[in-house]
C-alpha positions as semicolon CSV with decimal commas, in nm:
position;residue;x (nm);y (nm);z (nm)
1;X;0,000;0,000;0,000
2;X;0,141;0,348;-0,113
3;X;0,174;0,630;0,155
4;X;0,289;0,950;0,245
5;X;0,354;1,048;0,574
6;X;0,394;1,348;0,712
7;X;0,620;1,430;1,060
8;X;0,696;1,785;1,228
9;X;0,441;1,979;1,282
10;X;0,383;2,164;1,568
11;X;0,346;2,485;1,787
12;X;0,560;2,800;1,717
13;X;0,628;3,151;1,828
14;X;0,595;3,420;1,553
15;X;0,967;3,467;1,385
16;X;1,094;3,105;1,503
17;X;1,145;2,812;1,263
18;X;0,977;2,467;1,172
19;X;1,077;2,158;0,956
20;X;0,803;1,950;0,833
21;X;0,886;1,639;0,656
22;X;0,705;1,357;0,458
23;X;0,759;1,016;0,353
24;X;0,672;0,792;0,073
25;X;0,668;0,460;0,145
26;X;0,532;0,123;-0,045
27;X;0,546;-0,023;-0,408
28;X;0,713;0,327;-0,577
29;X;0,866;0,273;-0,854
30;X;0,926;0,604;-0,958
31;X;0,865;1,005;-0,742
32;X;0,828;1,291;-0,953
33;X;0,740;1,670;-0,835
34;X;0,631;1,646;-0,481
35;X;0,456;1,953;-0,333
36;X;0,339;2,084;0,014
37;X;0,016;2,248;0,006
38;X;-0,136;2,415;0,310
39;X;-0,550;2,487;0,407
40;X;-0,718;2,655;0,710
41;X;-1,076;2,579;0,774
42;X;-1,280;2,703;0,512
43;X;-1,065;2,812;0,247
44;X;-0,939;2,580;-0,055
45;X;-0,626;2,405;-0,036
46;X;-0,334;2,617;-0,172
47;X;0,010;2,528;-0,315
48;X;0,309;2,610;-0,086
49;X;0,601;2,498;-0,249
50;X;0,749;2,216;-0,547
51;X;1,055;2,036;-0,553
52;X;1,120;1,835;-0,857
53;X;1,299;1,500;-0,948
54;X;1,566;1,712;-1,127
55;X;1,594;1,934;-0,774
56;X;1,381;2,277;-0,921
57;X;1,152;2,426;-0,707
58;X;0,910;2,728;-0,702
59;X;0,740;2,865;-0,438
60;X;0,414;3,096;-0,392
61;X;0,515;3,424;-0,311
62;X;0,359;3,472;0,071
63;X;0,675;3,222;0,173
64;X;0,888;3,307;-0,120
65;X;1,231;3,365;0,118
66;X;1,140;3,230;0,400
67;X;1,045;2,843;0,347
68;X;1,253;2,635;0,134
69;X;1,166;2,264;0,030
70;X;1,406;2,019;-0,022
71;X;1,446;1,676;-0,123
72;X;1,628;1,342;-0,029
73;X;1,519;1,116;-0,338
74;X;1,733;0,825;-0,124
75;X;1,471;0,805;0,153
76;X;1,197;0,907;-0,076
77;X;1,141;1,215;0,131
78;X;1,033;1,597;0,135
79;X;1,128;1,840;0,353
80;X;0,959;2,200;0,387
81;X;1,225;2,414;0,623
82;X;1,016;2,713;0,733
83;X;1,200;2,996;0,899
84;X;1,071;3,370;0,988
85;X;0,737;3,237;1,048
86;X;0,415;3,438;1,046
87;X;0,091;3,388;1,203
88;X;-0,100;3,372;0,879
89;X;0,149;3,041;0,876
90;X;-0,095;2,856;1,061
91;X;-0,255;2,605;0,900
92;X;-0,271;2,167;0,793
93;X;0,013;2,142;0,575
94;X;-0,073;1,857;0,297
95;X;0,255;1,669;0,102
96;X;0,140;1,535;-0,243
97;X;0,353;1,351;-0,489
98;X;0,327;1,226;-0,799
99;X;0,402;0,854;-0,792
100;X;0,485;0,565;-1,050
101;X;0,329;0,250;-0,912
102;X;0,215;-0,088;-1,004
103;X;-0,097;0,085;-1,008
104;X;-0,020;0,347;-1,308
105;X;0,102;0,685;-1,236
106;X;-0,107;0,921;-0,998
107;X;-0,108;1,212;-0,751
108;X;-0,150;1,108;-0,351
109;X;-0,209;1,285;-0,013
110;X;-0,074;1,231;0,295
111;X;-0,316;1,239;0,616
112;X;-0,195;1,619;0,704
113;X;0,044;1,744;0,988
114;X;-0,097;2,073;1,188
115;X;0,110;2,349;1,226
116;X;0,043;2,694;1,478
117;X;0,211;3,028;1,459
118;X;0,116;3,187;1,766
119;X;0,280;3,359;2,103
């Protein structure tokens, strides 16, 4: 069964730093772009940040600078570093990948990992 699994998340004070991380586990054979995405209640589910298999990455521009995403293709896992952190930061970060299995080639969601911004 394919996976993703995120770890980090957490309570922070405003200006202080995070790492999130997620990973893929199961019958992969291959990981192309993976992405975080973050969503507060309500609101739609918005890109973060992209890493991909070749090591590019873009970001959206309300963390452009301060979060970076990274990553380690040998433990088939994403990192998002967040620094400088901002209270509008707070929300369920969501890693998504886009995975080559013996199923065919799709996106998947992990479960979601909560992270605060708050004094």
């Amino acid at each position: 069964q394919v996976q993703l699994v995120e770890s980090g998340g957490g309570l922070v004070q405003p200006g202080g730093s995070l790492r999130i991380a997620c990973v893929a586990s199961g019958n992969i054979y291959s990981i192309y772009a993976m992405n975080w995405y973050r969503q507060t209640p309500g609101k739609q589910r918005d890109l973060v940040a992209t890493v991909t298999s070749g090591g590019s990455t873009n970001y959206a521009d309300s963390v452009k600078g301060r979060f970076t995403i990274s990553r380690d293709n040998a433990k088939n896992t994403v990192y998002l570093q967040m620094n400088n952190m901002k209270p509008e930061d707070t929300a369920v970060y969501y890693c998504n990948a886009d995975l080559l299995t013996s199923g065919g080639r799709r996106y998947y969601w992990g479960q979601g990992t909560q992270v605060t911004v708050s004094s």
